[in-house]
Coordinates of C-alpha atoms in Angstrom, one line a residue:
X1 CA 116.1 106.8 82.9
X2 CA 114.5 106.0 86.3
X3 CA 111.0 106.3 84.8
X4 CA 111.5 103.1 82.8
X5 CA 111.3 101.1 86.1
X6 CA 108.0 102.7 87.1
X7 CA 104.7 101.0 86.3
X8 CA 102.6 104.1 87.0
X9 CA 102.6 107.4 88.9
X10 CA 100.5 107.1 92.0
X11 CA 101.0 110.6 93.5
X12 CA 102.3 113.3 91.2
X13 CA 104.7 116.1 92.1
X14 CA 101.9 118.6 91.9
X15 CA 99.7 116.5 94.2
X16 CA 102.6 116.2 96.7
X17 CA 103.0 120.0 96.8
X18 CA 99.3 120.4 97.4
X19 CA 99.4 117.9 100.3
X20 CA 102.4 119.6 101.9
X21 CA 100.6 123.0 101.8
X22 CA 97.4 121.5 103.2
X23 CA 99.2 119.6 106.0
X24 CA 101.4 122.6 106.8
X25 CA 98.3 124.8 107.4
X26 CA 96.7 122.2 109.6
X27 CA 99.9 121.7 111.7
X28 CA 100.3 125.4 112.0
X29 CA 96.9 125.7 113.5
X30 CA 97.2 122.7 115.7
X31 CA 100.7 123.5 117.1
X32 CA 100.7 127.3 117.4
X33 CA 102.2 128.3 120.7
X34 CA 103.4 124.7 121.4
X35 CA 107.0 124.8 120.0
X36 CA 106.8 121.2 118.6
X37 CA 109.7 119.0 117.9
X38 CA 109.4 117.6 114.4
X39 CA 111.3 114.4 114.1
X40 CA 112.1 112.8 110.8
X41 CA 112.9 109.1 110.5
X42 CA 115.8 108.8 108.1
X43 CA 116.2 108.5 105.2
X44 CA 112.8 108.4 103.5
X45 CA 111.4 111.4 105.3
X46 CA 113.9 113.9 103.9
X47 CA 112.0 115.3 100.8
X48 CA 108.6 115.4 102.5
X49 CA 109.8 116.7 105.9
X50 CA 112.0 119.3 104.2
X51 CA 109.2 120.8 102.2
X52 CA 106.5 120.3 104.9
X53 CA 108.3 122.4 107.6
X54 CA 108.6 125.3 105.1
X55 CA 104.8 125.3 105.0
X56 CA 104.4 125.5 108.8
X57 CA 104.3 129.1 110.1
X58 CA 105.3 128.4 113.7
X59 CA 108.4 128.1 115.8
X60 CA 109.6 124.5 115.9
X61 CA 112.7 122.4 116.5
X62 CA 113.8 119.7 114.1
X63 CA 115.5 116.4 114.9
X64 CA 116.2 113.1 113.2
X65 CA 116.4 109.4 114.1
X66 CA 117.8 106.7 111.8
X67 CA 115.5 103.8 112.3
X68 CA 115.3 100.7 110.2
X69 CA 113.0 97.7 110.0
X70 CA 113.4 96.8 106.3
X71 CA 117.1 95.9 106.2
X72 CA 117.2 95.9 102.4
X73 CA 114.1 93.9 101.5
X74 CA 110.6 94.9 100.3
X75 CA 108.8 94.0 103.5
X76 CA 109.3 95.1 107.1
X77 CA 111.2 92.6 109.2
X78 CA 109.5 93.7 112.3
X79 CA 112.9 94.0 113.9
X80 CA 113.2 97.8 114.6
X81 CA 116.8 99.0 115.0
X82 CA 117.7 102.5 116.1
X83 CA 120.9 103.3 114.2
X84 CA 121.0 107.0 115.3
X85 CA 119.0 108.1 118.3
X86 CA 117.6 111.5 118.8
X87 CA 120.0 113.9 120.5
X88 CA 117.3 116.1 121.9
X89 CA 115.4 115.7 125.3
X90 CA 111.7 115.1 124.7
X91 CA 110.4 115.4 128.2
X92 CA 107.3 117.6 128.2
X93 CA 107.5 118.2 124.4
X94 CA 104.9 118.0 121.7
X95 CA 106.3 115.7 119.1
X96 CA 105.4 115.4 115.4
X97 CA 106.9 112.4 113.6
X98 CA 107.2 113.3 109.9
X99 CA 107.1 110.1 107.8
X100 CA 107.1 109.4 104.1
X101 CA 104.8 106.3 104.5
X102 CA 103.0 104.4 107.2
X103 CA 102.7 100.8 106.1
X104 CA 102.8 98.0 108.7
X105 CA 102.9 100.6 111.5
X106 CA 105.5 98.6 113.4
X107 CA 108.4 101.0 113.3
X108 CA 106.2 104.1 114.0
X109 CA 104.5 102.3 116.9
X110 CA 107.8 101.4 118.5
X111 CA 109.1 104.9 118.1
X112 CA 105.9 106.5 119.4
X113 CA 106.0 104.3 122.5
X114 CA 109.7 105.1 123.1
X115 CA 109.1 108.9 122.9
X116 CA 106.1 108.6 125.3
X117 CA 108.3 106.5 127.6
X118 CA 110.9 109.3 127.5
X119 CA 108.3 111.8 128.7
X120 CA 106.9 113.5 125.6
X121 CA 103.7 115.4 126.3
X122 CA 102.2 114.2 123.0
X123 CA 103.3 112.2 119.9
X124 CA 101.5 112.4 116.6
X125 CA 102.4 111.3 113.1
X126 CA 102.2 113.3 109.9
X127 CA 102.6 111.1 106.8
X128 CA 102.7 111.8 103.1
X129 CA 101.3 108.3 102.4
X130 CA 99.1 106.0 104.5
X131 CA 98.8 102.4 103.4
X132 CA 96.3 100.9 105.9
X133 CA 96.0 97.7 103.9
X134 CA 99.5 96.9 105.1
X135 CA 98.9 97.6 108.7
X136 CA 99.7 94.9 111.3
X137 CA 99.4 97.1 114.4
X138 CA 96.6 99.3 115.6
X139 CA 97.9 102.7 114.4
X140 CA 96.0 105.6 112.9
X141 CA 98.2 108.6 111.9
X142 CA 96.5 111.8 112.8
X143 CA 97.7 113.8 109.8
X144 CA 97.5 111.9 106.4
X145 CA 98.5 113.3 103.0
X146 CA 96.8 110.6 101.0
X147 CA 95.8 107.0 101.3
X148 CA 97.3 104.5 98.9
X149 CA 96.6 100.9 98.0
X150 CA 98.9 98.0 99.0
X151 CA 101.4 98.4 96.2
X152 CA 105.2 98.7 96.3
X153 CA 106.0 102.4 95.9
X154 CA 109.2 104.4 95.4
X155 CA 110.1 108.0 94.9
X156 CA 110.0 111.2 96.9
X157 CA 112.2 109.6 99.6
X158 CA 110.9 106.0 99.3
X159 CA 113.4 103.5 98.0
X160 CA 114.1 100.1 96.8
X161 CA 117.7 99.0 97.6
X162 CA 118.6 102.7 98.2
X163 CA 117.5 103.6 94.7
X164 CA 114.6 105.8 93.4
X165 CA 114.5 108.2 96.4
X166 CA 115.2 111.1 94.1
X167 CA 112.1 110.8 91.9
X168 CA 109.9 113.9 92.2
X169 CA 106.7 111.8 92.5
X170 CA 105.6 108.5 94.1
X171 CA 105.3 105.7 91.6
X172 CA 104.6 102.0 91.7
X173 CA 107.8 100.0 91.0
X174 CA 107.5 97.4 88.2
X175 CA 107.4 93.9 89.9
X176 CA 110.1 92.6 87.6
X177 CA 112.5 95.0 89.3
X178 CA 112.1 93.5 92.8
X179 CA 110.8 90.0 92.2
X180 CA 113.6 87.8 91.2

């Protein structure tokens, strides 16, 4: 039923699993003996982060923040709102922000700055999808699953009007769905 709204599959379920395994191995090597705090930015991060942490063979702590800059539209408003703050002290901690997609970079940049201001030892981003053509700030995620073109994508946590998050792949949404 949901597939009828998808123009094309951009990243298949199989490709996503391979990405998670690859990134899990790299993060395991880079963060061994560091007890990182892996922070997910709700809600889009849930499928990716949930699978990614099972591929990391290290001790870690997990936390979440509910942060929004889209407010129901298809483009970031640039107005970053923290709906639910992190309930864990970050002073001296190595932070990994797990994201579904880095697009404009505005939200991630604000959160990275906030965590550093709060005393984090380091803050890095791991993202399933990187969309550098949409970037409006100077941000380069350290850990990238795959780079995608500037298209409106949904699935595997990514939504349009809170729909399509449950697709097992990342697809390009047909323009007639969101252009009215």
